[in-house]
Coordinates of N, CA and C in Angstrom, one line a residue:
M1 N 5.4 11.0 -13.4 CA 5.3 9.4 -12.9 C 6.0 8.7 -14.0
A2 N 6.9 8.2 -14.1 CA 8.0 7.2 -14.7 C 6.7 6.0 -15.0
R3 N 6.4 5.4 -16.4 CA 5.6 4.4 -16.9 C 6.1 3.5 -16.1
G4 N 5.1 2.4 -15.8 CA 5.0 1.4 -15.1 C 5.5 1.4 -13.3
T5 N 5.3 2.7 -13.0 CA 5.4 2.9 -11.4 C 3.7 2.7 -10.3
A6 N 3.0 2.7 -11.3 CA 1.8 2.8 -10.8 C 1.5 1.1 -10.3
V7 N 1.8 0.4 -11.1 CA 1.1 -1.4 -10.2 C 2.7 -1.8 -10.0
P8 N 2.8 -2.6 -9.2 CA 4.3 -3.5 -9.1 C 4.1 -4.4 -10.2
P9 N 5.2 -4.9 -11.0 CA 5.0 -6.2 -11.8 C 4.6 -7.6 -11.1
A10 N 4.5 -8.0 -10.1 CA 4.5 -9.2 -9.0 C 4.8 -10.3 -10.1
T11 N 5.2 -10.2 -10.7 CA 6.1 -11.8 -11.4 C 6.0 -12.4 -10.5
S12 N 6.3 -12.6 -9.3 CA 7.0 -13.6 -8.2 C 5.6 -13.9 -7.6
L13 N 4.2 -13.3 -8.0 CA 3.5 -13.8 -7.2 C 2.8 -14.1 -8.5
G14 N 3.2 -14.2 -9.6 CA 2.0 -14.4 -10.4 C 2.1 -16.2 -10.4
L15 N 0.9 -16.7 -10.3 CA 0.6 -18.3 -11.0 C 1.5 -19.5 -12.3
G16 N 1.2 -18.4 -13.0 CA 1.6 -18.4 -14.0 C 3.1 -18.6 -14.6
Q17 N 4.3 -18.0 -13.5 CA 5.1 -18.0 -13.8 C 5.9 -19.0 -12.5
Q18 N 5.1 -19.6 -11.6 CA 5.4 -20.7 -10.6 C 5.7 -22.0 -11.1
R19 N 6.8 -22.5 -10.8 CA 7.0 -24.0 -10.5 C 6.1 -24.9 -9.8
W20 N 5.5 -26.0 -10.2 CA 4.6 -27.2 -9.1 C 5.4 -26.8 -7.9
P21 N 6.5 -27.6 -7.6 CA 7.0 -27.4 -5.9 C 7.1 -26.6 -5.1
K22 N 7.0 -25.2 -6.1 CA 6.5 -23.8 -5.4 C 5.8 -23.6 -4.9
V23 N 4.3 -24.8 -5.5 CA 2.7 -24.1 -4.6 C 3.0 -25.2 -3.7
R24 N 2.7 -24.6 -2.4 CA 2.1 -24.7 -1.5 C 1.1 -25.4 -1.1
P25 N 0.6 -26.9 -1.3 CA -1.3 -26.7 -1.0 C -1.9 -26.7 0.1
G26 N -2.9 -26.3 -0.1 CA -3.8 -25.4 1.0 C -2.8 -24.5 2.1
E27 N -1.8 -24.1 1.4 CA -2.1 -22.6 2.0 C -1.6 -21.7 1.2
V28 N -2.3 -21.7 0.0 CA -2.3 -20.4 -1.2 C -3.7 -20.1 -1.2
L29 N -3.8 -18.5 -1.2 CA -5.0 -17.8 -1.4 C -4.7 -17.4 -2.8
L30 N -5.9 -17.9 -3.7 CA -5.3 -17.4 -5.7 C -6.7 -17.0 -5.8
L31 N -5.6 -15.3 -5.9 CA -6.6 -14.4 -6.8 C -7.3 -14.4 -7.9
V32 N -7.9 -14.2 -9.0 CA -8.8 -14.6 -10.2 C -9.2 -13.6 -10.6
P33 N -8.5 -12.3 -11.4 CA -9.2 -11.3 -12.0 C -9.7 -11.6 -12.8
V34 N -11.5 -11.3 -13.7 CA -12.0 -12.0 -14.3 C -12.5 -10.7 -14.7
G35 N -12.6 -10.7 -16.1 CA -12.6 -9.0 -17.0 C -13.7 -9.5 -18.4
S36 N -13.4 -8.7 -19.6 CA -14.1 -8.9 -20.6 C -13.0 -8.3 -21.9
V37 N -14.0 -8.4 -23.5 CA -13.2 -7.7 -24.1 C -14.2 -7.1 -25.0
E38 N -14.5 -5.8 -24.4 CA -15.5 -5.0 -25.3 C -15.6 -3.7 -25.2
Q39 N -16.4 -2.8 -26.5 CA -16.1 -2.0 -26.2 C -16.3 -0.8 -25.2
H40 N -15.2 0.1 -25.6 CA -14.8 1.1 -23.5 C -15.1 2.5 -24.7
G41 N -16.0 2.8 -25.5 CA -15.8 3.7 -26.5 C -14.9 4.0 -27.4
P42 N -15.0 5.2 -28.1 CA -13.7 5.4 -29.2 C -12.2 5.8 -28.6
H43 N -12.2 5.9 -26.9 CA -11.0 6.3 -27.1 C -10.0 5.1 -25.4
L44 N -10.9 4.0 -24.9 CA -10.4 3.9 -24.5 C -10.6 1.9 -24.9
P45 N -9.8 1.6 -24.6 CA -8.9 0.1 -25.1 C -10.2 -0.8 -24.6
L46 N -10.6 -2.3 -25.8 CA -11.3 -3.3 -25.4 C -11.4 -3.9 -24.4
A47 N -9.9 -4.4 -23.9 CA -9.4 -4.9 -22.4 C -9.6 -4.1 -21.4
T48 N -10.3 -2.8 -21.3 CA -10.2 -2.2 -20.3 C -10.2 -2.7 -18.8
D49 N -11.5 -3.5 -19.1 CA -12.1 -4.3 -17.7 C -11.5 -5.4 -16.8
T50 N -10.4 -5.9 -18.5 CA -9.4 -7.0 -17.6 C -8.4 -6.7 -16.9
M51 N -7.9 -5.0 -17.8 CA -6.9 -4.4 -17.3 C -6.6 -3.3 -15.7
I52 N -7.9 -3.5 -16.0 CA -8.6 -2.8 -14.2 C -7.9 -3.5 -13.5
A53 N -9.2 -4.8 -13.3 CA -9.0 -6.1 -12.5 C -7.7 -6.5 -12.5
N54 N -6.9 -7.0 -13.4 CA -5.6 -7.6 -13.3 C -4.4 -6.5 -12.4
A55 N -4.6 -5.1 -12.4 CA -4.0 -4.4 -12.3 C -4.6 -3.9 -10.4
V56 N -5.9 -3.8 -10.0 CA -6.2 -4.2 -8.6 C -5.6 -4.9 -7.9
T57 N -5.7 -6.5 -8.7 CA -5.5 -7.9 -7.7 C -4.3 -7.7 -7.6
R58 N -3.2 -7.8 -9.0 CA -1.9 -7.4 -8.7 C -1.3 -6.2 -7.2
A59 N -1.9 -5.2 -7.3 CA -1.3 -4.3 -6.3 C -1.7 -4.8 -4.6
A60 N -3.1 -5.1 -4.7 CA -3.3 -6.0 -3.7 C -2.5 -7.0 -3.0
A61 N -2.0 -7.4 -4.0 CA -1.3 -8.8 -3.5 C 0.1 -9.0 -3.0
E62 N 0.3 -7.5 -3.9 CA 2.0 -6.9 -3.3 C 2.3 -6.3 -2.1
R63 N 1.0 -5.6 -1.7 CA 1.0 -5.3 0.3 C 0.6 -6.5 1.0
L64 N -0.5 -7.7 0.4 CA -0.2 -8.3 1.4 C 0.8 -9.8 1.0
D65 N 1.8 -9.9 0.0 CA 2.7 -10.6 0.3 C 3.7 -9.7 1.5
A66 N 3.5 -9.2 1.6 CA 4.8 -7.7 2.4 C 4.4 -7.5 4.2
T67 N 3.2 -8.8 4.1 CA 2.5 -8.5 5.7 C 3.0 -10.4 5.7
G68 N 3.1 -11.4 4.5 CA 3.7 -12.8 5.0 C 2.7 -13.5 4.7
A69 N 1.3 -13.1 4.0 CA 0.4 -13.9 3.6 C 0.9 -14.5 2.3
Q70 N 0.4 -15.6 2.1 CA 0.7 -16.4 0.8 C -0.8 -16.5 0.1
V71 N -0.2 -15.5 -1.6 CA -1.3 -15.4 -2.6 C -0.6 -15.5 -3.9
L72 N -1.1 -15.8 -4.8 CA -0.8 -16.0 -5.8 C -1.6 -15.1 -6.6
V73 N -2.0 -14.5 -8.1 CA -2.4 -14.3 -8.9 C -2.4 -15.1 -10.4
A74 N -4.0 -15.4 -10.4 CA -3.3 -16.2 -11.5 C -3.8 -15.6 -13.0
P75 N -3.5 -15.8 -14.3 CA -4.3 -15.4 -15.8 C -5.5 -14.8 -15.4
S76 N -5.2 -13.8 -16.1 CA -6.9 -13.7 -15.9 C -7.5 -14.3 -16.9
V77 N -9.4 -14.2 -16.6 CA -10.0 -14.7 -17.2 C -10.2 -13.4 -18.3
N78 N -10.4 -13.7 -19.6 CA -10.1 -12.1 -20.2 C -11.5 -12.5 -21.1
Y79 N -12.6 -12.9 -20.9 CA -13.6 -12.9 -21.5 C -15.0 -13.0 -20.8
G80 N -15.6 -12.3 -20.9 CA -17.0 -12.6 -20.2 C -18.2 -12.3 -21.2
A81 N -19.4 -12.0 -20.4 CA -21.0 -11.8 -20.4 C -20.9 -10.8 -21.2
S82 N -20.8 -10.3 -22.4 CA -20.7 -8.8 -22.7 C -21.9 -8.5 -24.0
G83 N -22.8 -9.4 -23.9 CA -23.8 -9.6 -25.3 C -24.5 -8.1 -25.1
E84 N -24.8 -6.8 -24.5 CA -25.2 -5.9 -24.4 C -24.1 -4.7 -25.3
H85 N -23.1 -5.3 -25.6 CA -22.3 -4.4 -26.1 C -22.1 -4.9 -27.6
E86 N -22.5 -5.8 -27.9 CA -22.3 -6.8 -29.1 C -22.7 -6.0 -30.3
G87 N -23.1 -4.9 -30.4 CA -23.7 -3.5 -31.4 C -22.4 -3.0 -31.8
F88 N -21.0 -3.0 -30.7 CA -20.0 -2.3 -31.4 C -18.8 -3.4 -31.9
P89 N -18.3 -3.5 -33.2 CA -16.9 -4.3 -33.3 C -16.2 -4.5 -32.0
G90 N -15.2 -5.7 -32.4 CA -14.4 -5.6 -31.7 C -14.7 -6.3 -30.3
T91 N -16.1 -6.2 -29.7 CA -16.1 -7.0 -28.6 C -16.7 -8.4 -28.8
I92 N -15.8 -9.1 -28.2 CA -16.1 -10.3 -28.1 C -17.3 -11.3 -26.5
S93 N -17.9 -11.7 -26.5 CA -18.8 -12.1 -25.0 C -19.2 -13.7 -25.5
I94 N -18.3 -14.2 -24.8 CA -18.8 -16.2 -24.8 C -20.2 -16.4 -23.8
G95 N -20.8 -15.3 -23.4 CA -22.1 -15.4 -22.8 C -22.3 -16.2 -21.4
H96 N -23.3 -16.4 -21.1 CA -23.1 -16.5 -19.2 C -22.7 -18.1 -19.4
E97 N -23.9 -18.7 -20.3 CA -23.7 -20.3 -19.8 C -22.0 -20.6 -20.1
A98 N -21.5 -20.3 -20.5 CA -20.0 -20.5 -21.1 C -19.4 -20.1 -19.9
L99 N -19.8 -19.2 -19.6 CA -18.9 -18.2 -18.2 C -19.0 -18.7 -17.3
H100 N -20.4 -19.6 -16.7 CA -20.8 -20.4 -15.8 C -19.5 -21.6 -15.6
L101 N -20.3 -22.6 -17.0 CA -19.4 -23.7 -17.0 C -17.4 -23.3 -17.0
L102 N -17.1 -22.1 -17.5 CA -15.8 -21.6 -17.4 C -15.1 -21.6 -15.6
L103 N -15.7 -21.0 -15.2 CA -15.5 -20.6 -13.6 C -15.8 -21.8 -12.7
A104 N -16.6 -22.3 -12.9 CA -17.5 -23.5 -12.0 C -16.0 -24.5 -12.1
E105 N -15.8 -24.8 -13.4 CA -14.5 -26.0 -13.5 C -13.3 -25.3 -12.9
Y106 N -12.9 -24.6 -13.7 CA -11.9 -23.4 -12.8 C -12.0 -23.3 -11.1
G107 N -12.9 -23.1 -10.4 CA -12.5 -22.8 -9.1 C -12.8 -24.6 -8.5
R108 N -13.3 -25.6 -9.2 CA -13.1 -26.7 -8.7 C -11.4 -27.6 -9.0
S109 N -10.9 -26.8 -10.0 CA -10.3 -27.6 -10.0 C -8.9 -26.4 -8.9
A110 N -8.8 -25.5 -9.3 CA -7.9 -24.7 -8.4 C -7.9 -25.1 -6.7
S111 N -9.3 -25.5 -6.6 CA -9.3 -26.2 -4.6 C -9.1 -27.5 -4.0
H112 N -8.4 -28.3 -5.5 CA -7.5 -29.1 -5.1 C -6.3 -28.8 -4.7
W113 N -5.8 -27.7 -4.2 CA -4.3 -27.2 -4.2 C -4.4 -25.8 -2.8
A114 N -5.6 -25.3 -3.6 CA -5.3 -23.4 -3.2 C -5.7 -23.4 -2.0
S115 N -5.7 -22.5 -1.1 CA -6.4 -22.9 0.5 C -8.1 -22.1 -0.1
G116 N -8.0 -21.0 -0.8 CA -9.6 -20.6 -1.4 C -9.0 -19.9 -2.7
V117 N -10.4 -19.7 -3.2 CA -10.2 -19.1 -4.5 C -10.9 -17.9 -4.1
I118 N -10.4 -16.8 -5.2 CA -11.0 -15.7 -5.1 C -11.4 -14.6 -6.7
F119 N -12.7 -14.9 -7.4 CA -12.4 -14.5 -8.0 C -12.7 -12.7 -8.4
V120 N -12.2 -11.8 -8.4 CA -12.2 -10.3 -8.8 C -12.7 -9.9 -9.5
N121 N -14.1 -9.5 -10.0 CA -14.8 -9.4 -11.3 C -14.6 -7.6 -12.0
G122 N -14.0 -8.1 -13.3 CA -13.9 -6.5 -13.3 C -15.3 -6.2 -14.2
H123 N -15.9 -6.7 -14.5 CA -17.0 -6.6 -15.8 C -18.4 -6.6 -14.8
G124 N -19.1 -5.4 -14.6 CA -20.3 -5.2 -14.2 C -21.5 -6.5 -15.0
G125 N -21.1 -6.8 -16.3 CA -21.8 -7.8 -16.5 C -22.1 -9.4 -16.9
N126 N -20.9 -9.6 -16.0 CA -19.9 -10.8 -15.6 C -21.1 -11.2 -13.8
T127 N -21.7 -10.1 -13.2 CA -21.9 -10.1 -11.7 C -23.0 -11.4 -11.4
A128 N -23.7 -11.3 -12.3 CA -24.8 -12.3 -11.9 C -24.4 -13.8 -12.2
T129 N -23.3 -14.4 -12.9 CA -23.2 -15.1 -13.1 C -22.0 -15.7 -12.7
V130 N -21.0 -14.6 -11.7 CA -20.1 -14.9 -10.9 C -20.6 -15.3 -9.4
T131 N -21.8 -14.4 -9.4 CA -22.5 -14.7 -7.8 C -23.0 -16.0 -7.9
K132 N -23.9 -16.7 -9.0 CA -24.2 -18.0 -9.0 C -22.7 -18.9 -9.0
V133 N -22.4 -19.2 -9.6 CA -20.8 -19.6 -9.7 C -20.6 -20.2 -8.3
V134 N -20.3 -18.9 -7.9 CA -20.0 -19.2 -6.4 C -20.1 -19.7 -6.0
D135 N -22.2 -19.4 -5.6 CA -23.2 -19.9 -4.7 C -23.0 -21.8 -4.9
L136 N -22.9 -22.1 -6.4 CA -22.9 -23.3 -6.7 C -21.1 -23.9 -5.8
L137 N -20.1 -23.5 -6.0 CA -19.0 -24.4 -5.4 C -19.1 -23.9 -3.8
R138 N -19.8 -23.1 -3.5 CA -19.7 -23.1 -1.8 C -20.5 -23.9 -1.4
F139 N -21.7 -24.2 -2.1 CA -22.6 -25.5 -1.9 C -21.9 -26.9 -1.9
E140 N -20.8 -27.1 -3.0 CA -20.2 -27.9 -3.2 C -19.2 -28.1 -1.6
G141 N -19.3 -26.9 -0.8 CA -18.6 -27.0 0.0 C -16.7 -26.7 0.0
R142 N -16.5 -25.8 -1.5 CA -15.4 -25.3 -1.5 C -15.0 -24.2 -1.6
S143 N -14.4 -23.4 -0.6 CA -13.9 -22.1 -0.1 C -13.4 -20.9 -1.5
V144 N -14.4 -20.9 -2.3 CA -14.6 -19.8 -2.7 C -15.2 -18.2 -2.8
A145 N -14.6 -17.4 -3.3 CA -15.8 -16.3 -2.7 C -15.1 -15.3 -4.0
W146 N -16.4 -14.2 -3.8 CA -15.9 -13.1 -5.3 C -15.9 -11.6 -4.5
T147 N -15.4 -10.5 -5.5 CA -15.0 -9.3 -5.3 C -15.6 -8.4 -6.4
S148 N -15.1 -7.2 -6.2 CA -16.0 -6.7 -7.6 C -14.8 -5.4 -7.6
T149 N -14.2 -4.9 -8.4 CA -13.5 -3.7 -9.0 C -14.8 -1.9 -8.8
A150 N -15.9 -2.6 -8.7 CA -16.8 -1.4 -9.0 C -16.5 -0.7 -7.7
L151 N -16.8 0.8 -7.6 CA -17.3 1.6 -6.6 C -18.4 1.8 -6.8
P152 N -19.1 2.2 -5.9 CA -20.4 2.9 -5.7 C -20.8 4.2 -6.1
D153 N -19.6 5.1 -6.3 CA -19.9 6.4 -6.7 C -19.2 6.3 -8.8
A154 N -19.3 5.1 -8.5 CA -18.9 5.3 -10.1 C -19.6 5.6 -11.7
D155 N -19.7 6.4 -12.1 CA -20.4 6.5 -13.6 C -20.3 4.8 -14.6
A156 N -21.6 4.5 -15.1 CA -21.8 3.4 -15.6 C -20.2 2.7 -16.8
H157 N -20.2 3.2 -17.5 CA -19.0 2.6 -18.7 C -18.6 3.8 -19.5
A158 N -17.1 3.6 -19.5 CA -16.3 4.2 -19.6 C -16.2 5.7 -19.9
G159 N -17.0 6.1 -18.7 CA -16.9 7.5 -18.4 C -16.0 8.1 -17.6
E160 N -16.3 9.3 -16.6 CA -14.7 9.2 -16.0 C -14.0 8.7 -14.9
T161 N -15.1 7.3 -14.2 CA -14.0 6.4 -13.7 C -13.4 5.9 -14.4
E162 N -13.9 5.1 -15.4 CA -12.6 4.1 -16.3 C -11.9 4.3 -16.9
T163 N -12.3 5.6 -17.3 CA -10.8 6.2 -17.7 C -10.0 7.2 -17.2
S164 N -10.6 8.1 -16.1 CA -9.7 8.4 -15.2 C -8.2 7.3 -14.5
I165 N -9.0 5.9 -14.5 CA -8.0 5.5 -14.0 C -7.0 4.7 -14.8
L166 N -7.2 4.5 -15.9 CA -6.8 3.8 -17.5 C -5.9 5.1 -17.5
R167 N -6.3 6.5 -17.1 CA -5.2 7.7 -17.5 C -3.7 7.5 -16.7
Y168 N -4.2 7.1 -15.1 CA -2.8 6.7 -13.9 C -2.4 5.3 -14.6
L169 N -3.0 4.6 -15.2 CA -2.2 3.3 -14.8 C -1.8 3.3 -16.5
A170 N -2.0 3.5 -17.4 CA -1.8 3.1 -18.7 C -2.3 4.1 -19.9
P171 N -1.4 5.6 -19.4 CA -1.8 6.8 -20.2 C -1.5 6.4 -21.7
W172 N -0.3 5.6 -21.9 CA -0.2 5.1 -23.2 C -1.8 4.6 -24.3
S173 N -3.1 3.9 -23.2 CA -4.2 3.1 -23.9 C -5.3 4.4 -24.1
V174 N -4.7 5.4 -23.5 CA -6.1 6.4 -23.5 C -5.8 7.2 -25.2
R175 N -7.2 7.2 -25.7 CA -7.2 8.5 -27.0 C -8.0 9.6 -26.2
V176 N -7.2 10.4 -26.1 CA -7.4 11.8 -25.0 C -8.5 12.6 -25.7
D177 N -7.5 12.4 -27.6 CA -8.5 13.7 -28.3 C -9.8 13.0 -28.2
L178 N -10.1 11.8 -28.7 CA -11.1 11.1 -29.2 C -12.6 10.7 -28.0
M179 N -12.1 11.6 -26.7 CA -12.7 11.5 -25.9 C -14.0 12.6 -25.9
A180 N -15.3 11.4 -25.1 CA -16.8 12.2 -26.2 C -18.0 11.8 -24.9
A181 N -18.8 12.8 -24.2 CA -19.6 12.3 -23.5 C -20.5 10.9 -24.0
G182 N -21.2 10.6 -23.3 CA -22.6 9.8 -24.4 C -23.5 10.0 -23.3
A183 N -24.0 9.1 -23.1 CA -25.8 8.5 -22.4 C -25.1 9.3 -21.0
T184 N -25.5 10.5 -20.5 CA -25.3 11.0 -19.0 C -26.2 10.4 -18.0
A185 N -27.4 10.0 -18.3 CA -28.7 10.0 -17.2 C -27.9 8.3 -16.4
P186 N -28.6 8.6 -15.4 CA -28.4 7.7 -14.2 C -28.8 6.0 -15.3
V187 N -27.9 5.4 -14.7 CA -27.8 4.0 -15.2 C -29.4 3.4 -14.5
Q188 N -30.2 3.4 -13.7 CA -31.6 2.8 -13.5 C -32.3 4.1 -14.3
E189 N -31.8 5.0 -14.9 CA -33.1 5.0 -15.8 C -32.9 4.0 -17.5
L190 N -31.7 4.4 -17.2 CA -31.4 3.8 -19.2 C -31.1 2.0 -19.4
M191 N -31.7 0.9 -18.1 CA -32.0 0.1 -17.9 C -33.0 -0.7 -18.7
P192 N -33.6 -0.1 -18.4 CA -34.8 -1.1 -19.3 C -34.5 -0.7 -21.1
R193 N -34.0 0.2 -21.3 CA -33.7 0.4 -23.1 C -32.2 -0.8 -23.1
L194 N -31.4 -0.5 -22.1 CA -30.3 -0.9 -22.4 C -30.9 -2.3 -22.1
R195 N -31.9 -3.3 -22.1 CA -32.5 -4.7 -22.2 C -32.9 -4.8 -23.0
D196 N -33.8 -4.2 -23.9 CA -34.3 -4.2 -25.3 C -33.1 -3.6 -26.5
E197 N -32.5 -2.5 -26.1 CA -31.6 -2.6 -27.2 C -30.4 -3.2 -27.3
G198 N -29.9 -2.9 -26.1 CA -28.4 -2.9 -26.1 C -27.6 -1.8 -26.0
V199 N -25.7 -1.3 -25.6 CA -25.7 0.3 -25.1 C -25.7 0.9 -26.5
R200 N -25.9 0.1 -27.5 CA -26.1 0.6 -28.9 C -26.7 1.9 -29.4
G201 N -27.7 1.2 -28.7 CA -29.6 1.9 -28.3 C -29.4 3.0 -28.1
V202 N -28.2 3.6 -26.8 CA -28.8 4.1 -26.0 C -27.1 5.2 -25.9
S203 N -26.5 4.8 -27.0 CA -25.4 5.3 -26.7 C -24.9 5.4 -28.2
P204 N -24.9 5.8 -28.9 CA -24.0 5.5 -30.3 C -22.6 5.8 -30.4
N205 N -22.2 6.2 -29.1 CA -20.7 6.3 -29.3 C -20.1 5.1 -28.1
G206 N -20.9 4.2 -27.5 CA -20.8 3.4 -26.5 C -20.0 3.6 -24.9
V207 N -20.4 5.2 -24.7 CA -19.8 5.7 -23.5 C -21.5 6.0 -22.5
L208 N -21.4 5.6 -21.4 CA -22.4 5.6 -20.5 C -21.9 6.5 -19.3
G209 N -21.6 8.2 -19.6 CA -21.0 8.9 -18.5 C -19.9 9.7 -19.3
D210 N -19.2 10.5 -18.9 CA -18.5 11.6 -19.5 C -16.9 11.8 -19.2
P211 N -16.4 11.1 -19.8 CA -14.9 10.8 -19.9 C -13.8 12.4 -20.2
T212 N -14.4 13.5 -20.8 CA -14.4 14.6 -20.7 C -13.8 15.2 -19.5
T213 N -14.0 14.4 -18.6 CA -14.0 15.2 -17.0 C -12.7 14.2 -16.3
S214 N -12.6 13.4 -17.2 CA -11.2 12.8 -16.6 C -9.7 13.2 -16.0
S215 N -9.1 12.9 -15.2 CA -7.6 12.8 -14.8 C -6.8 11.7 -14.2
A216 N -5.4 12.1 -14.3 CA -5.0 10.9 -14.4 C -4.3 10.9 -12.5
E217 N -5.0 12.6 -12.5 CA -4.6 12.4 -10.3 C -6.1 11.7 -9.8
R218 N -7.4 12.2 -10.6 CA -8.0 11.1 -10.3 C -8.8 9.5 -10.4
G219 N -7.6 9.8 -12.0 CA -7.4 7.9 -11.6 C -6.9 7.5 -10.4
R220 N -5.2 8.0 -10.0 CA -4.8 8.0 -8.6 C -5.2 7.2 -7.3
E221 N -6.4 8.6 -7.1 CA -7.2 7.9 -6.0 C -8.2 7.0 -5.9
L222 N -8.8 6.9 -7.0 CA -9.8 5.8 -7.5 C -8.4 4.4 -7.1
F223 N -7.5 4.5 -8.0 CA -7.1 3.2 -8.0 C -6.6 2.7 -6.8
E224 N -6.1 4.2 -5.9 CA -6.0 3.8 -4.5 C -7.4 2.7 -3.5
R225 N -8.0 4.0 -3.7 CA -9.3 3.2 -3.0 C -9.7 1.8 -3.1
L226 N -9.5 1.5 -4.5 CA -9.9 0.1 -5.3 C -9.0 -1.0 -4.6
V227 N -7.5 -0.5 -4.5 CA -6.2 -1.2 -3.5 C -6.7 -1.1 -2.2
R228 N -6.9 -0.2 -1.9 CA -7.1 -0.6 -0.3 C -7.9 -1.5 0.3
N229 N -9.6 -1.1 -0.6 CA -10.4 -2.2 -0.3 C -10.7 -3.4 -0.5
L230 N -9.7 -3.8 -1.8 CA -9.1 -5.6 -1.9 C -8.6 -5.6 -1.0
V231 N -7.6 -5.2 -0.3 CA -6.9 -5.5 0.9 C -7.5 -5.9 2.1
A232 N -7.9 -4.7 2.4 CA -9.3 -5.4 3.7 C -9.7 -5.9 3.1
E233 N -10.3 -6.5 2.6 CA -11.8 -7.7 2.2 C -11.2 -9.1 2.2
L234 N -9.4 -9.1 1.4 CA -8.6 -10.4 1.7 C -8.2 -10.5 2.8
T235 N -8.0 -9.4 3.9 CA -7.4 -9.5 5.3 C -8.6 -9.9 6.0
A236 N -9.7 -9.9 5.8 CA -10.9 -10.4 6.8 C -11.3 -11.6 6.2
L237 N -11.4 -11.5 5.0 CA -11.8 -13.0 4.3 C -13.5 -13.0 4.8
D238 N -14.0 -12.4 5.1 CA -15.8 -12.5 5.3 C -16.3 -12.6 4.5
V239 N -16.9 -13.0 4.3 CA -17.9 -13.4 2.8 C -19.9 -13.3 3.1
T240 N -20.5 -12.2 2.5 CA -21.6 -12.4 2.8 C -22.5 -13.3 2.3
A241 N -24.0 -13.2 2.1 CA -25.0 -14.5 2.2 C -24.6 -15.0 0.4
N242 N -24.7 -14.3 -0.6 CA -24.2 -14.4 -1.8 C -22.7 -14.3 -2.4
G243 N -21.6 -14.5 -1.1 CA -20.7 -15.3 -1.5 C -19.8 -14.3 -2.1
R244 N -20.2 -12.9 -1.8 CA -18.9 -11.6 -2.0 C -18.3 -11.4 -1.1
L245 N -17.1 -11.2 -0.7 CA -15.9 -10.8 0.0 C -16.8 -9.4 0.7
A246 N -17.2 -9.2 2.0 CA -17.9 -8.6 3.1 C -16.5 -7.5 2.6
G247 N -17.7 -6.3 2.9 CA -17.2 -4.7 3.3 C -17.4 -4.7 4.9
P248 N -16.9 -3.7 5.5 CA -17.3 -3.2 6.5 C -19.4 -2.9 7.0
T249 N -19.7 -3.0 6.1 CA -20.9 -2.5 6.3 C -21.8 -3.7 6.4
L250 N -21.4 -5.0 6.1 CA -22.2 -6.1 5.1 C -22.6 -7.4 6.2
S251 N -23.6 -8.0 6.6 CA -23.1 -9.1 7.2 C -22.3 -10.0 6.6
R252 N -21.5 -10.8 7.8 CA -20.4 -12.4 7.3 C -20.8 -13.3 7.9
E253 N -19.9 -13.9 7.2 CA -19.5 -16.0 7.6 C -18.4 -16.0 7.4
P254 N -17.8 -17.2 7.8 CA -16.5 -17.4 7.4 C -16.3 -17.8 5.9
L255 N -15.0 -18.0 5.5 CA -14.7 -18.1 3.8 C -14.9 -19.2 3.7
G256 N -15.0 -20.1 4.5 CA -14.9 -21.9 3.9 C -16.5 -22.0 4.4
T257 N -17.5 -21.2 4.8 CA -18.8 -21.7 5.0 C -19.8 -21.8 3.7
P258 N -20.0 -22.8 2.8 CA -21.2 -23.5 1.7 C -22.4 -21.9 2.1

C-alpha cells in the first residue's frame, strides 16, 4: 500500500480550507475531531488519539460527501484532559474545566451557522467532559451530539488496537522495535490504582495492553469498522439520552432535541 492511500486527504471538506461564501448557513454538518497530546508508550507518538480521530472523521466525511451530504471536518481539538498520563514527559493536559469551556464556546459559535455539530472523541479521558458539554449545549437548544472512536473489544491504551491502527494509517510513526507489553489486566481491575496512582503507577512503560500482537492488516480491519460505524451514525443522526450518536441497539431521539 502506497503511503497516504489509507485515508483520503479530504482537503475539499476541511473547514480550515474553506472561504466563508462557500459555507452555506444551516446546511452544513460540522464534524469536530477531539484528541489529546499524551504518552502512548515508547513506540507510539503523543498525538495518537488525535491522529486516529482525524483519520476516521475525514474518511467518514469523504464517504458521506459522495452521497451528497453537506459535511465539513473542522481542524481538530488537539488537547484534552489527560491528567492520568502526566507522570510521563511530553503529555500536555488542559484538564476537564478548560476542555469544558473550550468545547462549550466552540459549540455555541459553530451553531450560528452549522446545521449540527458532532464532536468525534478520540481520547477516553475526555468522555465525561464531552458528555457534560453536549448535555449543556442541547439544553440550550443547539443541535449538538458526540461520538467516539472507541471499540467495545479494544484494549485500553497503546496496546494492540491503537498500535495496529497506526501501523496501517501511519507506519512511519510506529517504532516497532520499541513495542513491549505493559499492564495487561482488564482495565476494570486496574481502575482503582489508575485513579490513585495514574498510568505510571500501574504501567512503567505507559502501555495498557500488548502492542506486540499488532499488525497493519488488523489495523485496516479496525479502521474500516470505525469508519463504517461513524458513517452509519452520521447517516441516522439519532441521539441517545446522554447526547451520543446512537448505534442500532441504543434508544434514540432526534438530533435537534435538547
